[in-house]
PDB file of C-alpha atoms and ligand atoms in Angstrom:
ATOM      1  CA  MET X   1     -32.783  -5.275   3.860  1.00 86.00           C
ATOM      2  CA  TYR X   2     -33.226  -7.405   1.185  1.00 93.00           C
ATOM      3  CA  THR X   3     -32.740 -11.063   1.218  1.00 96.00           C
ATOM      4  CA  HIS X   4     -31.790 -14.039  -1.820  1.00 96.00           C
ATOM      5  CA  GLY X   5     -33.037 -17.056  -2.396  1.00 96.00           C
ATOM      6  CA  LEU X   6     -37.095 -16.557  -0.569  1.00 96.00           C
ATOM      7  CA  HIS X   7     -40.125 -16.320  -2.492  1.00 96.00           C
ATOM      8  CA  ILE X   8     -41.786 -13.815  -0.448  1.00 97.00           C
ATOM      9  CA  SER X   9     -43.575 -10.760  -0.821  1.00 96.00           C
ATOM     10  CA  PRO X  10     -41.573  -8.120  -2.047  1.00 95.00           C
ATOM     11  CA  THR X  11     -43.994  -5.334  -0.769  1.00 96.00           C
ATOM     12  CA  GLY X  12     -44.771  -3.382   3.128  1.00 96.00           C
ATOM     13  CA  ASN X  13     -42.538  -4.607   5.741  1.00 95.00           C
ATOM     14  CA  SER X  14     -41.105  -7.664   4.252  1.00 96.00           C
ATOM     15  CA  ASP X  15     -38.686  -8.173   1.669  1.00 95.00           C
ATOM     16  CA  ASN X  16     -39.022  -4.375   0.260  1.00 94.00           C
ATOM     17  CA  VAL X  17     -35.909  -2.514  -1.505  1.00 91.00           C
ATOM     18  CA  LEU X  18     -38.050   0.784  -1.101  1.00 90.00           C
ATOM     19  CA  LEU X  19     -38.562   1.220   3.106  1.00 91.00           C
ATOM     20  CA  GLU X  20     -36.541   4.258   4.240  1.00 88.00           C
ATOM     21  CA  ILE X  21     -35.941   3.661   8.059  1.00 90.00           C
ATOM     22  CA  PRO X  22     -34.776   7.340   9.151  1.00 92.00           C
ATOM     23  CA  PRO X  23     -32.027   7.544  11.633  1.00 92.00           C
ATOM     24  CA  GLY X  24     -33.376   6.707  14.935  1.00 97.00           C
ATOM     25  CA  ASN X  25     -36.576   5.267  13.649  1.00 97.00           C
ATOM     26  CA  ASP X  26     -37.003   1.071  13.161  1.00 95.00           C
ATOM     27  CA  LEU X  27     -39.094  -1.184  11.738  1.00 94.00           C
ATOM     28  CA  GLN X  28     -40.091  -4.789  12.380  1.00 96.00           C
ATOM     29  CA  PHE X  29     -39.624  -6.404   9.239  1.00 95.00           C
ATOM     30  CA  GLN X  30     -41.692  -9.774   9.060  1.00 96.00           C
ATOM     31  CA  PHE X  31     -41.484 -12.478   6.540  1.00 95.00           C
ATOM     32  CA  ASP X  32     -43.800 -14.935   6.022  1.00 96.00           C
ATOM     33  CA  ILE X  33     -42.383 -18.126   4.504  1.00 95.00           C
ATOM     34  CA  PRO X  34     -44.444 -19.792   3.569  1.00 96.00           C
ATOM     35  CA  ASP X  35     -44.397 -23.741   4.817  1.00 96.00           C
ATOM     36  CA  HIS X  36     -44.122 -25.554   1.481  1.00 97.00           C
ATOM     37  CA  HIS X  37     -40.946 -23.593   0.881  1.00 97.00           C
ATOM     38  CA  HIS X  38     -37.510 -25.715  -0.231  1.00 96.00           C
ATOM     39  CA  ALA X  39     -35.127 -25.553   2.634  1.00 96.00           C
ATOM     40  CA  GLY X  40     -31.610 -24.184   2.529  1.00 96.00           C
ATOM     41  CA  THR X  41     -29.176 -21.483   2.944  1.00 97.00           C
ATOM     42  CA  PHE X  42     -29.818 -18.003   1.776  1.00 97.00           C
ATOM     43  CA  TRP X  43     -29.123 -14.489   2.948  1.00 96.00           C
ATOM     44  CA  TYR X  44     -29.661 -10.409   3.559  1.00 95.00           C
ATOM     45  CA  HIS X  45     -28.151  -7.591   3.412  1.00 94.00           C
ATOM     46  CA  ALA X  46     -28.339  -3.818   4.157  1.00 89.00           C
ATOM     47  CA  HIS X  47     -30.243  -2.815   0.136  1.00 89.00           C
ATOM     48  CA  ARG X  48     -29.588   1.567   0.739  1.00 84.00           C
ATOM     49  CA  HIS X  49     -30.000   2.916  -2.206  1.00 82.00           C
ATOM     50  CA  GLY X  50     -27.174   4.066  -3.399  1.00 87.00           C
ATOM     51  CA  SER X  51     -25.009   2.818  -0.896  1.00 88.00           C
ATOM     52  CA  THR X  52     -25.493  -1.171  -1.349  1.00 90.00           C
ATOM     53  CA  ALA X  53     -22.360  -2.178  -2.412  1.00 92.00           C
ATOM     54  CA  SER X  54     -20.278   0.232   0.021  1.00 94.00           C
ATOM     55  CA  GLN X  55     -22.411  -1.158   2.859  1.00 91.00           C
ATOM     56  CA  LEU X  56     -22.265  -4.880   1.740  1.00 92.00           C
ATOM     57  CA  ARG X  57     -17.885  -3.808   1.034  1.00 94.00           C
ATOM     58  CA  GLU X  58     -18.037  -3.384   4.915  1.00 95.00           C
ATOM     59  CA  GLY X  59     -20.074  -6.143   6.238  1.00 94.00           C
ATOM     60  CA  MET X  60     -23.609  -5.265   6.671  1.00 93.00           C
ATOM     61  CA  ALA X  61     -25.193  -8.943   5.399  1.00 96.00           C
ATOM     62  CA  GLY X  62     -25.328 -12.371   7.102  1.00 97.00           C
ATOM     63  CA  ALA X  63     -26.797 -16.040   6.273  1.00 97.00           C
ATOM     64  CA  LEU X  64     -30.500 -17.184   6.776  1.00 95.00           C
ATOM     65  CA  ILE X  65     -30.868 -20.895   7.600  1.00 94.00           C
TER      66      ILE X  65
HETATM   67 CU1   CU G 101     -28.676  -9.128  -3.552  1.00 63.22          CU
END
C-alpha cells in the first residue's frame, strides 16, 4: 500500500512500497502522522511491483481525509 500527500516514513510497516504480504498473511500498517501535519484529502493505493497499474485500473485505491 502506498499513500500520496502524507509526510510519513517510507520504511518498516508504514508507507513502504517494498513490503510483500504473501497470500493468506496479514500485516498491520502503522502510519505515524505528525501532529503538525496539514489537513487535507489524500489517497492510497495498492503498490504491488509489476501490478500497480492493473490494480489501480481495477479500483484498489481509496481516499484519506
Ligand atoms: Cu501512486
